[in-house]
């Protein structure tokens, strides 16, 4: 599908989206997409177009509300989990060649996937890609497509952020439970939360160029629920309640309005 066809596809999706939200919940999390101009992952002198996923948080209530963000970002790049690295020799663990990994990807043109933007209670929130053939009633491994997407985004992060010493994009994945205080949420951890006054919106944009490289059909969705706790410590499953009030904002938890969007490459 070429760029013009994809643009039309997005417009149709957005028109359907407008009628979908009756705003019965105080918070809505809306997914949409747009095409942007940039450069090729492997050739910065080459101009290309690729899509961005837009996550829009909207406060439909008459109260100031805060809640956990449903997706973390590194330089506008999503986080995807690795299922396994067994495809690489031992030397690759000791001295990883991220460019080689990123280029060594497959073609998934005829496959259909669901991209679950995992709204978990962990501070690290990843995107999980599942083939539509997965049977969730039985145990299953993380699909290999996650590894290939993660390889491309890791290479992009190293090239565009880490080597530029942009420490603001370093993602910390855990804190001690005692650190989850109103003061810290307002300042130290503010990038992990969304703060909205009545009628306000907030948007996050995510680069989808890796999905474009792999091709295929991807349906993006968010779990329509916001928890009132987090797992602050990485390997600790003990729930850490979020403060009911942070500054002038009240904690929101529970159901949200959301939608799905399908992008075909």
PDB file of C-alpha atoms in Angstrom:
ATOM      1  CA  UNK A   1       0.000   0.000   0.000  1.00  0.00           C
ATOM      2  CA  UNK A   2       1.492   3.366  -1.020  1.00  0.00           C
ATOM      3  CA  UNK A   3       1.577   6.532   1.049  1.00  0.00           C
ATOM      4  CA  UNK A   4      -1.541   8.094  -0.487  1.00  0.00           C
ATOM      5  CA  UNK A   5      -3.568   4.957   0.127  1.00  0.00           C
ATOM      6  CA  UNK A   6      -2.332   4.783   3.703  1.00  0.00           C
ATOM      7  CA  UNK A   7      -3.267   8.427   4.269  1.00  0.00           C
ATOM      8  CA  UNK A   8      -6.811   7.715   3.105  1.00  0.00           C
ATOM      9  CA  UNK A   9      -6.897   4.677   5.372  1.00  0.00           C
ATOM     10  CA  UNK A  10      -6.034   6.847   8.377  1.00  0.00           C
ATOM     11  CA  UNK A  11      -8.657   9.479   7.488  1.00  0.00           C
ATOM     12  CA  UNK A  12     -11.389   6.852   7.344  1.00  0.00           C
ATOM     13  CA  UNK A  13     -10.259   5.520  10.704  1.00  0.00           C
ATOM     14  CA  UNK A  14     -10.376   8.975  12.279  1.00  0.00           C
ATOM     15  CA  UNK A  15     -13.881   9.680  10.984  1.00  0.00           C
ATOM     16  CA  UNK A  16     -15.077   6.438  12.534  1.00  0.00           C
ATOM     17  CA  UNK A  17     -13.244   7.355  15.712  1.00  0.00           C
ATOM     18  CA  UNK A  18     -15.177  10.598  16.157  1.00  0.00           C
ATOM     19  CA  UNK A  19     -18.473   8.746  16.397  1.00  0.00           C
ATOM     20  CA  UNK A  20     -17.111   6.033  18.632  1.00  0.00           C
ATOM     21  CA  UNK A  21     -16.469   8.133  21.738  1.00  0.00           C
ATOM     22  CA  UNK A  22     -19.604   9.088  23.635  1.00  0.00           C
ATOM     23  CA  UNK A  23     -17.339  10.155  26.526  1.00  0.00           C
ATOM     24  CA  UNK A  24     -19.158   7.995  29.055  1.00  0.00           C
ATOM     25  CA  UNK A  25     -15.862   7.701  30.954  1.00  0.00           C
ATOM     26  CA  UNK A  26     -13.958  10.549  32.528  1.00  0.00           C
ATOM     27  CA  UNK A  27     -10.802   9.691  30.540  1.00  0.00           C
ATOM     28  CA  UNK A  28     -10.453   8.621  26.921  1.00  0.00           C
ATOM     29  CA  UNK A  29      -7.297   7.293  25.277  1.00  0.00           C
ATOM     30  CA  UNK A  30      -7.585   7.721  21.524  1.00  0.00           C
ATOM     31  CA  UNK A  31      -5.331   6.176  18.887  1.00  0.00           C
ATOM     32  CA  UNK A  32      -4.754   7.786  15.506  1.00  0.00           C
ATOM     33  CA  UNK A  33      -1.907   8.061  13.009  1.00  0.00           C
ATOM     34  CA  UNK A  34      -0.299  10.469  10.586  1.00  0.00           C
ATOM     35  CA  UNK A  35       2.447  10.358   7.959  1.00  0.00           C
ATOM     36  CA  UNK A  36       5.578  12.393   8.584  1.00  0.00           C
ATOM     37  CA  UNK A  37       8.690  13.189   6.573  1.00  0.00           C
ATOM     38  CA  UNK A  38      12.017  11.861   7.823  1.00  0.00           C
ATOM     39  CA  UNK A  39      15.077   9.893   6.814  1.00  0.00           C
ATOM     40  CA  UNK A  40      15.774   6.227   6.262  1.00  0.00           C
ATOM     41  CA  UNK A  41      16.928   4.242   9.287  1.00  0.00           C
ATOM     42  CA  UNK A  42      20.118   3.145   7.544  1.00  0.00           C
ATOM     43  CA  UNK A  43      20.719   6.140   5.253  1.00  0.00           C
ATOM     44  CA  UNK A  44      20.289   9.576   6.805  1.00  0.00           C
ATOM     45  CA  UNK A  45      20.711  11.323   3.453  1.00  0.00           C
ATOM     46  CA  UNK A  46      17.625   9.577   2.089  1.00  0.00           C
ATOM     47  CA  UNK A  47      14.212  11.219   2.581  1.00  0.00           C
ATOM     48  CA  UNK A  48      11.236   8.941   3.216  1.00  0.00           C
ATOM     49  CA  UNK A  49       7.746   9.100   4.710  1.00  0.00           C
ATOM     50  CA  UNK A  50       6.664   6.919   7.608  1.00  0.00           C
ATOM     51  CA  UNK A  51       3.728   6.850  10.024  1.00  0.00           C
ATOM     52  CA  UNK A  52       3.567   7.970  13.631  1.00  0.00           C
ATOM     53  CA  UNK A  53       1.101   6.541  16.106  1.00  0.00           C
ATOM     54  CA  UNK A  54      -0.559   9.274  18.163  1.00  0.00           C
ATOM     55  CA  UNK A  55      -1.868   8.468  21.629  1.00  0.00           C
ATOM     56  CA  UNK A  56      -4.245  11.219  22.784  1.00  0.00           C
ATOM     57  CA  UNK A  57      -5.292  11.414  26.429  1.00  0.00           C
ATOM     58  CA  UNK A  58      -8.475  13.433  26.988  1.00  0.00           C
ATOM     59  CA  UNK A  59     -10.082  14.594  30.234  1.00  0.00           C
ATOM     60  CA  UNK A  60     -13.856  14.518  29.748  1.00  0.00           C
ATOM     61  CA  UNK A  61     -14.633  15.398  33.365  1.00  0.00           C
ATOM     62  CA  UNK A  62     -14.925  18.622  35.346  1.00  0.00           C
ATOM     63  CA  UNK A  63     -12.046  17.659  37.684  1.00  0.00           C
ATOM     64  CA  UNK A  64      -8.259  17.851  37.560  1.00  0.00           C
ATOM     65  CA  UNK A  65      -7.065  14.270  37.072  1.00  0.00           C
ATOM     66  CA  UNK A  66      -3.757  12.390  36.942  1.00  0.00           C
ATOM     67  CA  UNK A  67      -3.013   8.771  36.054  1.00  0.00           C
ATOM     68  CA  UNK A  68      -0.266   6.454  34.805  1.00  0.00           C
ATOM     69  CA  UNK A  69       0.818   6.890  31.209  1.00  0.00           C
ATOM     70  CA  UNK A  70       0.018   3.787  29.141  1.00  0.00           C
ATOM     71  CA  UNK A  71       3.237   3.798  27.125  1.00  0.00           C
ATOM     72  CA  UNK A  72       6.844   4.827  27.754  1.00  0.00           C
ATOM     73  CA  UNK A  73       8.974   6.505  25.114  1.00  0.00           C
ATOM     74  CA  UNK A  74      12.672   6.833  24.326  1.00  0.00           C
ATOM     75  CA  UNK A  75      13.126   9.681  21.846  1.00  0.00           C
ATOM     76  CA  UNK A  76       9.652   8.949  20.514  1.00  0.00           C
ATOM     77  CA  UNK A  77      10.498   5.261  20.049  1.00  0.00           C
ATOM     78  CA  UNK A  78       8.317   2.519  21.560  1.00  0.00           C
ATOM     79  CA  UNK A  79       9.686  -0.186  23.847  1.00  0.00           C
ATOM     80  CA  UNK A  80       9.270  -3.783  22.705  1.00  0.00           C
ATOM     81  CA  UNK A  81      10.294  -6.870  24.690  1.00  0.00           C
ATOM     82  CA  UNK A  82      12.761  -9.460  23.473  1.00  0.00           C
ATOM     83  CA  UNK A  83      11.491 -13.015  23.421  1.00  0.00           C
ATOM     84  CA  UNK A  84      14.926 -14.587  22.952  1.00  0.00           C
ATOM     85  CA  UNK A  85      18.407 -13.791  21.696  1.00  0.00           C
ATOM     86  CA  UNK A  86      19.331 -17.393  20.989  1.00  0.00           C
ATOM     87  CA  UNK A  87      19.557 -16.607  17.274  1.00  0.00           C
ATOM     88  CA  UNK A  88      22.854 -14.805  17.919  1.00  0.00           C
ATOM     89  CA  UNK A  89      26.280 -16.400  18.576  1.00  0.00           C
ATOM     90  CA  UNK A  90      27.984 -15.844  21.938  1.00  0.00           C
ATOM     91  CA  UNK A  91      30.199 -13.125  20.443  1.00  0.00           C
ATOM     92  CA  UNK A  92      27.095 -11.082  19.743  1.00  0.00           C
ATOM     93  CA  UNK A  93      26.249 -11.023  23.452  1.00  0.00           C
ATOM     94  CA  UNK A  94      29.731  -9.791  24.362  1.00  0.00           C
ATOM     95  CA  UNK A  95      30.050  -7.217  21.580  1.00  0.00           C
ATOM     96  CA  UNK A  96      26.622  -6.634  20.015  1.00  0.00           C
ATOM     97  CA  UNK A  97      26.472  -5.260  16.477  1.00  0.00           C
ATOM     98  CA  UNK A  98      23.205  -3.334  16.575  1.00  0.00           C
ATOM     99  CA  UNK A  99      23.414  -2.235  12.945  1.00  0.00           C
ATOM    100  CA  UNK A 100      23.761  -5.846  11.786  1.00  0.00           C
ATOM    101  CA  UNK A 101      20.852  -6.884  13.979  1.00  0.00           C
ATOM    102  CA  UNK A 102      18.641  -4.073  12.685  1.00  0.00           C
ATOM    103  CA  UNK A 103      19.333  -4.888   9.042  1.00  0.00           C
ATOM    104  CA  UNK A 104      18.767  -8.612   9.529  1.00  0.00           C
ATOM    105  CA  UNK A 105      14.981  -8.470   9.565  1.00  0.00           C
ATOM    106  CA  UNK A 106      12.342 -10.470   7.743  1.00  0.00           C
ATOM    107  CA  UNK A 107       9.354  -9.562   5.600  1.00  0.00           C
ATOM    108  CA  UNK A 108       5.919 -10.074   7.175  1.00  0.00           C
ATOM    109  CA  UNK A 109       3.788  -8.693   4.333  1.00  0.00           C
ATOM    110  CA  UNK A 110       0.975 -11.230   4.498  1.00  0.00           C
ATOM    111  CA  UNK A 111       0.760 -11.528   8.280  1.00  0.00           C
ATOM    112  CA  UNK A 112      -1.795  -9.960  10.608  1.00  0.00           C
ATOM    113  CA  UNK A 113      -0.785  -8.791  14.078  1.00  0.00           C
ATOM    114  CA  UNK A 114      -2.272  -7.195  17.157  1.00  0.00           C
ATOM    115  CA  UNK A 115      -0.040  -4.624  18.865  1.00  0.00           C
ATOM    116  CA  UNK A 116      -1.044  -4.490  22.511  1.00  0.00           C
ATOM    117  CA  UNK A 117       0.109  -1.268  24.140  1.00  0.00           C
ATOM    118  CA  UNK A 118       0.417  -2.893  27.513  1.00  0.00           C
ATOM    119  CA  UNK A 119      -1.123  -0.737  30.210  1.00  0.00           C
ATOM    120  CA  UNK A 120       0.448  -2.807  32.974  1.00  0.00           C
ATOM    121  CA  UNK A 121       1.039  -1.712  36.558  1.00  0.00           C
ATOM    122  CA  UNK A 122       4.803  -1.857  35.945  1.00  0.00           C
ATOM    123  CA  UNK A 123       6.651   1.392  35.318  1.00  0.00           C
ATOM    124  CA  UNK A 124       8.185  -0.170  32.205  1.00  0.00           C
ATOM    125  CA  UNK A 125       5.357  -0.427  29.678  1.00  0.00           C
ATOM    126  CA  UNK A 126       6.125  -2.317  26.496  1.00  0.00           C
ATOM    127  CA  UNK A 127       4.313  -2.963  23.239  1.00  0.00           C
ATOM    128  CA  UNK A 128       3.589  -6.657  22.617  1.00  0.00           C
ATOM    129  CA  UNK A 129       3.004  -7.881  19.074  1.00  0.00           C
ATOM    130  CA  UNK A 130       0.914 -11.039  18.634  1.00  0.00           C
ATOM    131  CA  UNK A 131       0.189 -12.945  15.444  1.00  0.00           C
ATOM    132  CA  UNK A 132      -3.548 -13.411  14.866  1.00  0.00           C
ATOM    133  CA  UNK A 133      -2.978 -17.178  14.955  1.00  0.00           C
ATOM    134  CA  UNK A 134      -1.986 -17.137  18.659  1.00  0.00           C
ATOM    135  CA  UNK A 135      -4.154 -19.245  20.955  1.00  0.00           C
ATOM    136  CA  UNK A 136      -4.229 -17.358  24.258  1.00  0.00           C
ATOM    137  CA  UNK A 137      -5.805 -20.315  26.053  1.00  0.00           C
ATOM    138  CA  UNK A 138      -2.436 -22.086  26.018  1.00  0.00           C
ATOM    139  CA  UNK A 139       1.081 -20.994  26.932  1.00  0.00           C
ATOM    140  CA  UNK A 140       2.904 -19.132  24.176  1.00  0.00           C
ATOM    141  CA  UNK A 141       6.212 -17.376  23.698  1.00  0.00           C
ATOM    142  CA  UNK A 142       6.753 -13.771  22.658  1.00  0.00           C
ATOM    143  CA  UNK A 143       6.546 -13.646  18.873  1.00  0.00           C
ATOM    144  CA  UNK A 144       9.878 -13.314  17.063  1.00  0.00           C
ATOM    145  CA  UNK A 145       8.613 -10.164  15.331  1.00  0.00           C
ATOM    146  CA  UNK A 146       9.031  -8.393  18.694  1.00  0.00           C
ATOM    147  CA  UNK A 147      12.766  -9.136  18.594  1.00  0.00           C
ATOM    148  CA  UNK A 148      13.159  -7.721  15.101  1.00  0.00           C
ATOM    149  CA  UNK A 149      11.231  -4.553  15.926  1.00  0.00           C
ATOM    150  CA  UNK A 150      13.233  -4.169  19.150  1.00  0.00           C
ATOM    151  CA  UNK A 151      16.526  -4.561  17.237  1.00  0.00           C
ATOM    152  CA  UNK A 152      15.630  -1.749  14.841  1.00  0.00           C
ATOM    153  CA  UNK A 153      14.500   0.597  17.598  1.00  0.00           C
ATOM    154  CA  UNK A 154      17.562  -0.169  19.725  1.00  0.00           C
ATOM    155  CA  UNK A 155      19.811   0.741  16.806  1.00  0.00           C
ATOM    156  CA  UNK A 156      17.843   3.965  16.224  1.00  0.00           C
ATOM    157  CA  UNK A 157      18.077   4.852  19.900  1.00  0.00           C
ATOM    158  CA  UNK A 158      21.838   4.323  20.005  1.00  0.00           C
ATOM    159  CA  UNK A 159      22.389   6.315  16.800  1.00  0.00           C
ATOM    160  CA  UNK A 160      20.078   9.224  17.575  1.00  0.00           C
ATOM    161  CA  UNK A 161      19.952   9.527  21.360  1.00  0.00           C
ATOM    162  CA  UNK A 162      22.530   7.671  23.399  1.00  0.00           C
ATOM    163  CA  UNK A 163      25.511   8.751  21.295  1.00  0.00           C
ATOM    164  CA  UNK A 164      24.290  12.361  21.555  1.00  0.00           C
ATOM    165  CA  UNK A 165      24.454  12.071  25.350  1.00  0.00           C
ATOM    166  CA  UNK A 166      20.748  12.878  25.629  1.00  0.00           C
ATOM    167  CA  UNK A 167      20.289  11.728  29.208  1.00  0.00           C
ATOM    168  CA  UNK A 168      16.689  12.982  29.256  1.00  0.00           C
ATOM    169  CA  UNK A 169      15.730   9.978  27.170  1.00  0.00           C
ATOM    170  CA  UNK A 170      17.218   7.390  29.515  1.00  0.00           C
ATOM    171  CA  UNK A 171      14.348   5.267  30.782  1.00  0.00           C
ATOM    172  CA  UNK A 172      14.496   4.123  34.386  1.00  0.00           C
ATOM    173  CA  UNK A 173      12.368   1.035  34.859  1.00  0.00           C
ATOM    174  CA  UNK A 174      11.915   0.889  38.619  1.00  0.00           C
ATOM    175  CA  UNK A 175      11.985   2.817  41.878  1.00  0.00           C
ATOM    176  CA  UNK A 176      11.633   1.877  45.523  1.00  0.00           C
ATOM    177  CA  UNK A 177       8.102   1.869  46.879  1.00  0.00           C
ATOM    178  CA  UNK A 178       9.024   4.626  49.344  1.00  0.00           C
ATOM    179  CA  UNK A 179       9.831   6.929  46.415  1.00  0.00           C
ATOM    180  CA  UNK A 180       6.241   6.920  45.126  1.00  0.00           C
ATOM    181  CA  UNK A 181       5.206  10.170  46.808  1.00  0.00           C
ATOM    182  CA  UNK A 182       3.140  13.129  45.549  1.00  0.00           C
ATOM    183  CA  UNK A 183       6.252  15.326  45.411  1.00  0.00           C
ATOM    184  CA  UNK A 184       8.229  12.819  43.328  1.00  0.00           C
ATOM    185  CA  UNK A 185       5.307  12.139  40.983  1.00  0.00           C
ATOM    186  CA  UNK A 186       4.988  15.864  40.304  1.00  0.00           C
ATOM    187  CA  UNK A 187       8.682  16.341  39.606  1.00  0.00           C
ATOM    188  CA  UNK A 188      11.049  13.361  39.365  1.00  0.00           C
ATOM    189  CA  UNK A 189       8.594  10.906  37.790  1.00  0.00           C
ATOM    190  CA  UNK A 190       6.324  13.298  35.919  1.00  0.00           C
ATOM    191  CA  UNK A 191       7.135  11.684  32.551  1.00  0.00           C
ATOM    192  CA  UNK A 192       5.517   8.460  33.769  1.00  0.00           C
ATOM    193  CA  UNK A 193       2.159  10.131  34.374  1.00  0.00           C
ATOM    194  CA  UNK A 194      -0.368  12.364  32.641  1.00  0.00           C
ATOM    195  CA  UNK A 195      -1.853  15.457  34.328  1.00  0.00           C
ATOM    196  CA  UNK A 196      -5.008  16.941  32.801  1.00  0.00           C
ATOM    197  CA  UNK A 197      -7.356  19.736  33.763  1.00  0.00           C
ATOM    198  CA  UNK A 198     -11.010  19.597  32.607  1.00  0.00           C
ATOM    199  CA  UNK A 199     -11.265  19.468  28.818  1.00  0.00           C
ATOM    200  CA  UNK A 200      -7.500  19.255  28.319  1.00  0.00           C
ATOM    201  CA  UNK A 201      -5.726  16.760  26.059  1.00  0.00           C
ATOM    202  CA  UNK A 202      -2.172  15.454  25.956  1.00  0.00           C
ATOM    203  CA  UNK A 203      -0.526  13.650  23.041  1.00  0.00           C
ATOM    204  CA  UNK A 204       2.407  11.264  22.662  1.00  0.00           C
ATOM    205  CA  UNK A 205       3.783  10.459  19.192  1.00  0.00           C
ATOM    206  CA  UNK A 206       5.586   7.193  18.413  1.00  0.00           C
ATOM    207  CA  UNK A 207       7.758   6.471  15.395  1.00  0.00           C
ATOM    208  CA  UNK A 208       6.448   3.432  13.458  1.00  0.00           C
ATOM    209  CA  UNK A 209       9.226   3.189  10.893  1.00  0.00           C
ATOM    210  CA  UNK A 210      10.293  -0.266  12.119  1.00  0.00           C
ATOM    211  CA  UNK A 211       6.785  -1.595  11.422  1.00  0.00           C
ATOM    212  CA  UNK A 212       7.018  -0.091   7.940  1.00  0.00           C
ATOM    213  CA  UNK A 213      10.318  -1.921   7.342  1.00  0.00           C
ATOM    214  CA  UNK A 214       8.908  -5.293   8.431  1.00  0.00           C
ATOM    215  CA  UNK A 215       5.598  -4.786   6.555  1.00  0.00           C
ATOM    216  CA  UNK A 216       2.399  -6.603   7.456  1.00  0.00           C
ATOM    217  CA  UNK A 217      -0.944  -5.560   8.935  1.00  0.00           C
ATOM    218  CA  UNK A 218      -0.871  -4.224  12.504  1.00  0.00           C
ATOM    219  CA  UNK A 219      -3.872  -3.444  14.708  1.00  0.00           C
ATOM    220  CA  UNK A 220      -2.903  -1.174  17.612  1.00  0.00           C
ATOM    221  CA  UNK A 221      -4.934  -1.178  20.819  1.00  0.00           C
ATOM    222  CA  UNK A 222      -4.720  -0.105  24.466  1.00  0.00           C
ATOM    223  CA  UNK A 223      -6.102  -1.974  27.457  1.00  0.00           C
ATOM    224  CA  UNK A 224      -9.026   0.306  28.441  1.00  0.00           C
ATOM    225  CA  UNK A 225      -8.295   0.389  32.176  1.00  0.00           C
ATOM    226  CA  UNK A 226      -6.090   2.529  34.416  1.00  0.00           C
ATOM    227  CA  UNK A 227      -4.823   0.958  37.681  1.00  0.00           C
ATOM    228  CA  UNK A 228      -4.656   2.790  41.012  1.00  0.00           C
ATOM    229  CA  UNK A 229      -1.327   1.177  41.926  1.00  0.00           C
ATOM    230  CA  UNK A 230       2.030   0.310  40.415  1.00  0.00           C
ATOM    231  CA  UNK A 231       4.720  -2.308  40.892  1.00  0.00           C
ATOM    232  CA  UNK A 232       7.488   0.117  41.763  1.00  0.00           C
ATOM    233  CA  UNK A 233      10.306  -2.397  42.224  1.00  0.00           C
ATOM    234  CA  UNK A 234      11.383  -4.378  39.194  1.00  0.00           C
ATOM    235  CA  UNK A 235      11.083  -7.893  40.656  1.00  0.00           C
ATOM    236  CA  UNK A 236       8.581  -7.073  43.387  1.00  0.00           C
ATOM    237  CA  UNK A 237       4.930  -7.908  42.717  1.00  0.00           C
ATOM    238  CA  UNK A 238       3.768  -6.027  45.805  1.00  0.00           C
ATOM    239  CA  UNK A 239       1.286  -3.343  44.833  1.00  0.00           C
ATOM    240  CA  UNK A 240       2.310   0.214  45.654  1.00  0.00           C
ATOM    241  CA  UNK A 241      -0.825   2.415  45.864  1.00  0.00           C
ATOM    242  CA  UNK A 242      -0.665   5.675  43.977  1.00  0.00           C
ATOM    243  CA  UNK A 243      -1.424   8.810  46.029  1.00  0.00           C
ATOM    244  CA  UNK A 244      -5.070   9.863  45.870  1.00  0.00           C
ATOM    245  CA  UNK A 245      -4.046  13.492  45.435  1.00  0.00           C
ATOM    246  CA  UNK A 246      -0.936  14.904  43.757  1.00  0.00           C
ATOM    247  CA  UNK A 247      -0.739  18.683  43.886  1.00  0.00           C
ATOM    248  CA  UNK A 248      -4.039  19.930  42.462  1.00  0.00           C
ATOM    249  CA  UNK A 249      -4.792  16.645  40.681  1.00  0.00           C
ATOM    250  CA  UNK A 250      -6.917  13.698  41.839  1.00  0.00           C
ATOM    251  CA  UNK A 251      -5.975  10.140  40.915  1.00  0.00           C
ATOM    252  CA  UNK A 252      -8.152   8.565  38.232  1.00  0.00           C
ATOM    253  CA  UNK A 253      -8.415   4.793  37.949  1.00  0.00           C
ATOM    254  CA  UNK A 254     -10.866   2.454  36.291  1.00  0.00           C
ATOM    255  CA  UNK A 255     -12.292   2.125  32.809  1.00  0.00           C
ATOM    256  CA  UNK A 256     -11.480   4.481  29.960  1.00  0.00           C
ATOM    257  CA  UNK A 257     -12.834   4.947  26.458  1.00  0.00           C
ATOM    258  CA  UNK A 258     -10.432   3.726  23.798  1.00  0.00           C
ATOM    259  CA  UNK A 259     -10.313   2.481  20.222  1.00  0.00           C
ATOM    260  CA  UNK A 260      -8.249   0.392  17.812  1.00  0.00           C
ATOM    261  CA  UNK A 261      -6.505   1.440  14.626  1.00  0.00           C
ATOM    262  CA  UNK A 262      -5.210  -0.856  11.880  1.00  0.00           C
ATOM    263  CA  UNK A 263      -2.282   0.134   9.667  1.00  0.00           C
ATOM    264  CA  UNK A 264      -1.406  -1.956   6.620  1.00  0.00           C
ATOM    265  CA  UNK A 265       2.080  -1.834   5.100  1.00  0.00           C
TER     266      UNK A 265
END
